[in-house]
Structure formats: structure tokens, C-alpha cells
XYZ file of C-alpha atoms in Angstrom:
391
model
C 93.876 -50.322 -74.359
C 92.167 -48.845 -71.499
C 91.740 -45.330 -71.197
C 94.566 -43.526 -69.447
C 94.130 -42.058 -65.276
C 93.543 -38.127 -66.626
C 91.020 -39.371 -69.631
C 88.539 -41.052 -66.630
C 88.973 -37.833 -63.985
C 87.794 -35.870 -67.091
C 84.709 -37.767 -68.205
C 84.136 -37.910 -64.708
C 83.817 -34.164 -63.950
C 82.122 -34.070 -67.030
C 79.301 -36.291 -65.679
C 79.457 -34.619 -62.089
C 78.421 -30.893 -63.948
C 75.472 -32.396 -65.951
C 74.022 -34.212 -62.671
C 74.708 -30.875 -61.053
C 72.768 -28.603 -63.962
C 70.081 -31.358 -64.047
C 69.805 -30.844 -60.134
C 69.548 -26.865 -59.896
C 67.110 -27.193 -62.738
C 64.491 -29.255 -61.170
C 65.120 -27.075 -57.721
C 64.213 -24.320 -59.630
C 67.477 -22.318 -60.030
C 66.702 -22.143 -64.135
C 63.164 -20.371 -65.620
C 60.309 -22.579 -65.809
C 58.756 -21.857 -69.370
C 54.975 -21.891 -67.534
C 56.131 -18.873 -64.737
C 57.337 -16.664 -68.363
C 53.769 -17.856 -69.456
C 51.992 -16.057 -66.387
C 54.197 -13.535 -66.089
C 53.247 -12.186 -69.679
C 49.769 -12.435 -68.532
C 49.899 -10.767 -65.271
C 51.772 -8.331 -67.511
C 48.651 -7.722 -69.696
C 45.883 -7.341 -67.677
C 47.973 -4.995 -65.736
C 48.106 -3.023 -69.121
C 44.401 -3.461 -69.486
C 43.894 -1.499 -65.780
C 46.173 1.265 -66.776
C 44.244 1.755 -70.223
C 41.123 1.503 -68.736
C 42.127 4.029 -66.042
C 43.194 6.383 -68.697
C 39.716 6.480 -70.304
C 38.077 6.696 -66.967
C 40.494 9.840 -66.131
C 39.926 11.438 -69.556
C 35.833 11.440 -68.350
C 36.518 12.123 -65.035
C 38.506 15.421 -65.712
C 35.994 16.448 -68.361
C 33.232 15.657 -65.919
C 35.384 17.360 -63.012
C 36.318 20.758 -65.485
C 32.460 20.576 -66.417
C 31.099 20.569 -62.188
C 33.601 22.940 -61.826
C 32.466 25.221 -64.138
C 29.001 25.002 -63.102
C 29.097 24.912 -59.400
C 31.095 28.324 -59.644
C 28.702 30.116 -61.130
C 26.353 32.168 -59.130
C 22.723 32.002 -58.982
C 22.014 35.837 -59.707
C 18.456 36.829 -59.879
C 16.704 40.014 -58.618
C 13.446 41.852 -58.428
C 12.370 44.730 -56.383
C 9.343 47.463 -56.640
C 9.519 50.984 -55.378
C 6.672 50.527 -53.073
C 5.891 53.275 -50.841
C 2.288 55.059 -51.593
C 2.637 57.284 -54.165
C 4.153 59.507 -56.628
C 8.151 60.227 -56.070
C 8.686 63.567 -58.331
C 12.024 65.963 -59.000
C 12.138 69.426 -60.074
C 15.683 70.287 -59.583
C 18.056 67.940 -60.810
C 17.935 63.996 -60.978
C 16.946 61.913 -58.276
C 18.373 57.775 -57.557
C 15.821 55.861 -57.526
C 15.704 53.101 -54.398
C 13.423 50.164 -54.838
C 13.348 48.984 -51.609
C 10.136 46.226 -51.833
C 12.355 43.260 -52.361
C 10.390 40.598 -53.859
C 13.443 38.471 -55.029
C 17.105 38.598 -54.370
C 19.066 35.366 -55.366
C 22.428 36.069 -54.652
C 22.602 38.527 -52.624
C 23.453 41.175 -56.112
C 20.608 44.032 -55.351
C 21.432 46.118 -52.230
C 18.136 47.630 -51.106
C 19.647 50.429 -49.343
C 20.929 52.118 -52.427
C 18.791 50.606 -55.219
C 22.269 49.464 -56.980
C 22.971 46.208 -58.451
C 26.616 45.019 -58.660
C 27.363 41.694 -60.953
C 29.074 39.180 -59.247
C 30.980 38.063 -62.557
C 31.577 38.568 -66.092
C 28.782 37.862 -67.746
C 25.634 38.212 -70.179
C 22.409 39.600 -68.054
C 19.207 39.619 -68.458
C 17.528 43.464 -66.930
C 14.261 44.626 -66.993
C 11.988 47.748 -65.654
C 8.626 49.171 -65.317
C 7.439 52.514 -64.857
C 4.272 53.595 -63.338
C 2.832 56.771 -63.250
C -0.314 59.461 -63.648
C -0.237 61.344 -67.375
C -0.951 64.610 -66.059
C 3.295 65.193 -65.637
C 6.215 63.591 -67.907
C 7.199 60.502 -66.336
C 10.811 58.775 -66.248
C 12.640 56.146 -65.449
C 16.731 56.149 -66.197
C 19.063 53.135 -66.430
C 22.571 53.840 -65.894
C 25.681 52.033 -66.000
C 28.203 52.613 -62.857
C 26.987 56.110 -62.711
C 27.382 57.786 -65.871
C 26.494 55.415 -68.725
C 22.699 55.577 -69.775
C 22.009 51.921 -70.887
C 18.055 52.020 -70.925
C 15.422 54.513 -70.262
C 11.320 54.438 -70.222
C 9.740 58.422 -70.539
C 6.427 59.544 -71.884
C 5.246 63.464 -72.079
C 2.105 64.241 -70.453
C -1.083 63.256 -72.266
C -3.866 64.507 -69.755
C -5.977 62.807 -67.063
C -5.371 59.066 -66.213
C -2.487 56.715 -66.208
C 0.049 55.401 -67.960
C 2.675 52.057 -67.817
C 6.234 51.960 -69.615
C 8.808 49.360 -69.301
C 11.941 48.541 -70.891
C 14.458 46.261 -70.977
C 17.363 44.047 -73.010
C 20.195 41.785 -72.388
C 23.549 43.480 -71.234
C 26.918 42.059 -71.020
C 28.007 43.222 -67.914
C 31.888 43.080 -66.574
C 32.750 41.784 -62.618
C 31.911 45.379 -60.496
C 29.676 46.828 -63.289
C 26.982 49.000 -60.916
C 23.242 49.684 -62.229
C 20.947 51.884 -61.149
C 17.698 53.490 -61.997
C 17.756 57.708 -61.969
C 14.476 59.663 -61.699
C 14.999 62.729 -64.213
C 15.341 66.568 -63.617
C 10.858 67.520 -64.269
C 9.627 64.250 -63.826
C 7.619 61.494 -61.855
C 7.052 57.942 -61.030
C 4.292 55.665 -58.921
C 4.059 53.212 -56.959
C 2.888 51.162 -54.083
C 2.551 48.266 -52.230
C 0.638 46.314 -55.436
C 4.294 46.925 -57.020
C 3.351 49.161 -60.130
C 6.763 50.047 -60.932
C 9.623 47.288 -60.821
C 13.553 46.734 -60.937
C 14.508 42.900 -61.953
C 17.316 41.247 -63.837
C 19.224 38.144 -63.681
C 22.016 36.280 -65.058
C 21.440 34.196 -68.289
C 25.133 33.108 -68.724
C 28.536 33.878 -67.657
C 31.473 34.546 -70.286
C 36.522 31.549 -67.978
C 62.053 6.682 -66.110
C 66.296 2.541 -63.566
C 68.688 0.785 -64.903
C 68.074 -3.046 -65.886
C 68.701 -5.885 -62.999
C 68.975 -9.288 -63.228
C 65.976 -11.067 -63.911
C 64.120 -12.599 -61.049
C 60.982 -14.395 -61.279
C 59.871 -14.244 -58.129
C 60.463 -10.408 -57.372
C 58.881 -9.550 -60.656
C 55.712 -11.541 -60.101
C 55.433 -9.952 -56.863
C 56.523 -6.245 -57.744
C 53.483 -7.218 -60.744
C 51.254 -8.169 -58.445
C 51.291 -5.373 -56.396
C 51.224 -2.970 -59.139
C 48.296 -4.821 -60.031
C 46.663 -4.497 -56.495
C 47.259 -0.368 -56.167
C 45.865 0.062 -59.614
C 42.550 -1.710 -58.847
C 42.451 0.290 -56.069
C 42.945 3.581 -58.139
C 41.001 2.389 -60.747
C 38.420 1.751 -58.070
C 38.563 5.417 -56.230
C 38.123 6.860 -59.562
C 35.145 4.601 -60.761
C 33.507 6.092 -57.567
C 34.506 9.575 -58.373
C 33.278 9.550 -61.809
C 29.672 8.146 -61.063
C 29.786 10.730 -58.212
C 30.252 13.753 -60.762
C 28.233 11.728 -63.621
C 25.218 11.445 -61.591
C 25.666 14.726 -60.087
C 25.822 15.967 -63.622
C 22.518 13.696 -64.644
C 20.464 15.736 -61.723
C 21.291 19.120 -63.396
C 20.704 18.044 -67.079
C 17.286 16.657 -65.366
C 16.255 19.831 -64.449
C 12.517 19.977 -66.216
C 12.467 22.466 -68.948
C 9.702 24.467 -68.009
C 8.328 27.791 -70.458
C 4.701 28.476 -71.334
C 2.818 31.724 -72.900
C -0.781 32.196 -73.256
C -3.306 34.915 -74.282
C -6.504 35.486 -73.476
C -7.733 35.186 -77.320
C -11.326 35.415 -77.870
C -12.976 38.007 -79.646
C -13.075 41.149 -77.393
C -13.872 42.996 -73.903
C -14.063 41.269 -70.434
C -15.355 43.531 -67.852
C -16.080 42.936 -64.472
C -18.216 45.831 -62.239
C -19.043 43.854 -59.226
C -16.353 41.414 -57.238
C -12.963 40.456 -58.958
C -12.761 37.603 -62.101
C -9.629 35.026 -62.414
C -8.571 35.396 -66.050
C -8.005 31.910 -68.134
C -5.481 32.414 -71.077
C -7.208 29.695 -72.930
C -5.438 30.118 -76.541
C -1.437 28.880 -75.540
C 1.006 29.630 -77.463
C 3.807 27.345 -75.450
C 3.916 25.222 -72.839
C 6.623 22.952 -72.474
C 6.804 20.889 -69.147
C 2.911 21.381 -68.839
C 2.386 23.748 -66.048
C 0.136 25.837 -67.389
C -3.297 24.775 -67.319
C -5.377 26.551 -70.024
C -8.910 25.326 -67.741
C -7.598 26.960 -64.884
C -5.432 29.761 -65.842
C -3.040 28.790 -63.203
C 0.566 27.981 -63.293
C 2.379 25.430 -61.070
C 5.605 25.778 -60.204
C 6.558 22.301 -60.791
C 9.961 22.462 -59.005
C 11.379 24.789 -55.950
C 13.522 27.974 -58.577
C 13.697 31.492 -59.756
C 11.110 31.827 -62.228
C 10.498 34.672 -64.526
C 6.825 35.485 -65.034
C 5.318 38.884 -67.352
C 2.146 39.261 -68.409
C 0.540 42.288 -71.364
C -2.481 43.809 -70.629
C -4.463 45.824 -73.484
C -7.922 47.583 -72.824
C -9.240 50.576 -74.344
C -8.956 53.406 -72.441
C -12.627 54.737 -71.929
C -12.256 52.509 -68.142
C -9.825 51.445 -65.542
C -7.791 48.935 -67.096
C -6.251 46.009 -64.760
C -4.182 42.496 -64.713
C -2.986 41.305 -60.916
C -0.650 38.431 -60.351
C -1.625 36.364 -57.665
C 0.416 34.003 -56.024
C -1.448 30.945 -54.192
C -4.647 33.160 -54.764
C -3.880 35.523 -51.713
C -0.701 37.532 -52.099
C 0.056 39.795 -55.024
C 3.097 39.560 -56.898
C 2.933 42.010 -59.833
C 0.238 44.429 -61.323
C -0.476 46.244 -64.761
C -3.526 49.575 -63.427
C -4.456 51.643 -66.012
C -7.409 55.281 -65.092
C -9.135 55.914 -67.757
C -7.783 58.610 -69.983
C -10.342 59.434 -72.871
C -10.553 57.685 -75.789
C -8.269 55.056 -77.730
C -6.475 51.987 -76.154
C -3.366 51.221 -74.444
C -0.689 48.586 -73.743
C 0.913 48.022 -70.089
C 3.215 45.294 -68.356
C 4.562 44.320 -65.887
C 7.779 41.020 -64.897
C 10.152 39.619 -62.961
C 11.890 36.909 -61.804
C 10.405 35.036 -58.741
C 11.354 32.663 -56.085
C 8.750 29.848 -56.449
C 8.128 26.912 -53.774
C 7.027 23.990 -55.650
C 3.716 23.250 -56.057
C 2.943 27.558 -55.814
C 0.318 28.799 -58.115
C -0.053 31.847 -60.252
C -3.412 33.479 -62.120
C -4.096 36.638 -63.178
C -7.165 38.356 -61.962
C -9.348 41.453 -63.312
C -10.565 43.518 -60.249
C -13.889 44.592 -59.894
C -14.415 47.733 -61.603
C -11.922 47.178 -64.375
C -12.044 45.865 -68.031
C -9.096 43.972 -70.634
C -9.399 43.022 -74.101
C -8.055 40.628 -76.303
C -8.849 38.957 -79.937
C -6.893 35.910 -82.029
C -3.811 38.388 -82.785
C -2.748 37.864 -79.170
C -2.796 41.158 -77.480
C -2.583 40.466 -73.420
C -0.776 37.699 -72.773
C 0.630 35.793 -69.448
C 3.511 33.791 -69.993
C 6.956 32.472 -67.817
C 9.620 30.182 -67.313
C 12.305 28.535 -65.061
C 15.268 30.240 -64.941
C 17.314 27.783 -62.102
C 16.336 25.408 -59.650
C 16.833 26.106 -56.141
């Protein structure tokens, strides 16, 4: 029998739906299994920028905190002599010393006008001092701490006619504001002049501081993924850039040349000079990293433009003017150890400080005419130095 009026419209309808799914499938109104296939791997190399970013961020900040650190931190470095042209003396009461010969003043820490140094910031610091003066009187030199605190002093009783040298010095952790000075006692007397006899330097070694779900849609997703994609290259890229910037910037200051040498004269006793002045050659050294000492020469080049600090020992006995004179470039001089005669015996002297250097400067030591310095193998005057900081 055939099938009844209602049995047909049904199959029919039936037949019109499937056509009508078939249709809206190939228009694209279902999910095509390849567009779930790139979406996943849009998906992960979008999580492959973001991880990669997050390792380039952990550098960069540690890169960033490490600039940071070290562009803050002042270049501190100081060294002046007392100059003038003769002996400063006090007989009531104690007396400030001002060094106003300013040989050296990296940061702008020493104030001439009152002979006081101030620290910039917290921090460990490097001070040192050298007194001058003839042995007929008892000789002084005072460091204090913001007025009232003696941290180091240099003082020797009278021991008849000539001269004598004294120095002293030591690392000092210093607070932001902390004030030095050097005090001339009550009875006592220094020396100087313009050969800079009796010095004030220091200088800072280190300082001590998620929306609620939608309906899935291919198309929007690809594109919101895409675009995501697009501003994270461009991150990814800024901060590429930033991090060579701070990595190379970093690479120039570990390149800094290590630079430190020490020498003594050695041999096997008494050079003495009575007519015109002789350059001294340290010949036996004892260090010389970076070599810019040249044992041939005696002469030290400064192999980059910094603050350098330079000290040389001078021993002699004492029957004859004892002398050791830093020269810079052979014509101007930086630092001297003098010594009168003052009987019999021997006797030490020395002199430092830190110095701005061009590069390519030179530095010798010299014996003046007239004067005499000893040394043997156990290393008695020496000549030594090194960088302290670019420039």
C-alpha cells in the first residue's frame, strides 16, 4: 500500500534539513577541522613569544638593576698638597689645616676653601696623608672625623738638624655627610711647597643600597591571535634592543683594562747623583698587570684616560739629601719624597695620590742632582700604581 499524505510531508522535511546542514557546512557555517589545526598553532608560537619575552625581561631587569646601580655611583677621588713656601707652625692651640694645591678633585668632594672633604654617599673610602717637615720642632698632622673624632694622625718629636717625612693612612667606612679634615696641633709644624711635600688624597673604593566565555568564533579568534601575536613581536622586539643596549653597555665597563704594577729599584746599594738630575728605572717588578710599566724605561703609561693612584718609597741613609720626584710627561711634577741630611743612620719617606691621567701620560721618578737613594733585593724604595676608574 502506498505510504499515506503525512508519512511523504515527513520524509520530505526530513530530506529538506539534511540538504540544508550539508549546505551551511560547505559555506562554512560549521568548523573546518584544518582552521582548529592552525589555530592551535598560532596558539603556540604565540606562547613561545611570551616565554621568550619572560627570559629576555628576567635579563633585562637584572641588567637594568645592575646599570642602575653602577651609573649612580659617584666617581669620588681627591688629592691636594698644602703648597705655599714653607713651614705653617702653632703655638697656641690647634690650627685647620687647608690644602689648597688641588692636584685632583673627581667629584667635586674636597672643597679647597676649607680643606674639608664631605662623602657624597655611604660608603667604604680609601684616605691617605703625608707630612713634611724640618726635625728641629715636633711635627703633626691630625685626621679628624666631622670635627671631633681623631681617625688618623702622623707626629714625630724633634730629632735635630734635617728633615723628616710621615704619612698615614687606612680605609674608612664613611656615612653620607661624614666631614674630614686635617688639624695642625697645639706646639707643632708642617712643610710644604709648590713640589707638594705634604699631601691630602682619598677616594672611594666601594659604596655600601582575568571575561567571561563567548561563543566560539573562528574568525575573531584568529584575528584577536594574530594581533596578539603582532604587539608581542613588537615588545619582544623593543626589549631585544633594550637588553643589547644595557648588555653592551655593561661589556664596555667589565672591559675596562685592569691595570696595577709595583717595582723597586733592587740592586745592591747607593745611587747618587752630584751633577744634573738621573731618571730612576725600577728594574726588579714585583706586578704589572696590563703592562704599563716598562722596567727599560722606568716609565708608566697611562693606558686609558682615569683616576689613577700612584706612591712611591724612598730609603737613603741619612749622611746626604735624600730625593724621589714624580714627573709627569717629563716636565711637570706631581709628587715628591726630600729628605736634609740629619747625621747618621737611614730613613724611610713617601709620598701618593690619586691622579687624573690623559691616556698615553707618562710617569718616572727622578733623583735630583745633589741627592742620593738606596735600595737592595729586599725591596726598600719602590714605585708602584694602579687604575682606580676610567674617565
Amino acid at each position: 500500500m502506498p505510504p499515506s499524505l503525512p508519512s511523504c510531508l515527513q520524509l520530505a522535511t526530513m530530506s529538506l534539513r539534511f540538504m540544508v546542514l550539508l549546505v551551511l557546512a560547505h559555506c562554512g557555517w560549521a568548523q573546518p577541522i584544518d582552521s582548529r589545526t592552525e589555530l592551535n598553532g598560532v596558539r603556540e608560537a604565540l606562547e613561545n613569544l611570551k616565554a621568550d619575552r619572560r627570559a629576555m625581561m628576567e635579563r633585562l631587569n637584572a641588567a637594568e638593576r645592575e646599570l642602575k646601580r653602577v651609573r649612580e655611583t659617584p666617581k669620588v677621588a681627591f688629592a691636594a698638597s698644602l703648597g705655599g713656601n714653607g713651614a705653617q707652625k702653632t703655638l697656641f692651640g690647634n690650627k685647620d689645616l687647608i690644602y689648597r694645591d688641588v692636584l685632583t678633585n673627581v667629584g667635586g668632594a674636597y672643597n679647597a676653601a676649607t680643606g674639608e672633604f664631605t662623602a657624597p654617599i655611604r660608603g667604604v673610602y680609601y684616605i691617605r696623608f703625608t707630612a713634611n717637615a724640618p726635625t728641629d720642632f715636633t711635627m703633626s698632622a691630625v685626621l679628624y672625623k666631622n670635627n671631633d673624632q681623631v681617625q688618623l694622625i702622623a707626629h714625630e718629636q724633634p730629632s735635630g738638624k734635617g728633615s723628616d717625612t710621615a704619612s698615614n693612612g687606612a680605609a674608612l667606612l664613611l656615612e653620607k655627610g661624614d666631614k674630614l679634615k686635617m688639624v695642625l696641633w697645639h706646639n707643632t709644624h708642617i712643610w710644604d711647597n709648590s713640589n707638594h711635600h705634604s699631601t691630602f688624597s682619598g677616594f672611594l673604593l666601594f659604596p655600601l643600597v582575568d571575561e567571561p566565555p563567548m561563543a566560539f568564533d573562528v574568525e575573531s579568534e584568529m584575528r584577536s591571535l594574530q594581533a596578539s601575536v603582532t604587539q608581542v613581536q613588537a615588545e619582544n622586539a623593543d626589549i631585544k634592543d633594550r637588553l643589547e643596549t644595557a648588555e653592551k653597555e655593561l661589556k664596555a665597563i667589565r672591559d675596562v683594562p685592569k691595570v696595577a704594577f709595583a717595582a723597586s729599584l733592587g740592586g745592591n746599594g747607593l745611587q747618587k747623583t752630584t751633577t744634573g738630575m738621573r731618571k730612576l728605572l725600577y728594574k726588579e717588578v714585583l706586578t704589572n698587570i696590563g703592562e704599563a710599566y716598562d722596567q727599560e724605561t722606568g716609565e708608566f703609561t697611562a693606558p686609558v684616560r682615569g683616576v689613577y693612584y700612584i706612591r712611591f718609597t724612598t730609603n737613603a741613609p741619612t749622611d746626604f739629601t735624600m730625593s724621589a720626584v714624580l714627573y709627569k710627561n717629563n716636565n711637570e711634577i706631581q709628587l715628591i719624597t726630600h729628605e736634609q741630611p740629619s747625621g747618621e743612620g737611614s730613613d724611610t719617606a713617601s709620598n701618593g695620590a690619586a691622579l687624573l691621567l690623559e691616556k698615553g701620560d707618562k710617569l718616572s721618578l727622578y733623583l735630583w742632582q745633589n741627592t742620593q737613594i738606596w735600595d737592595n733585593s729586599n725591596h726598600h724604595s719602590t714605585f708602584s700604581g694602579f687604575l682606580l676608574f676610567p674617565m
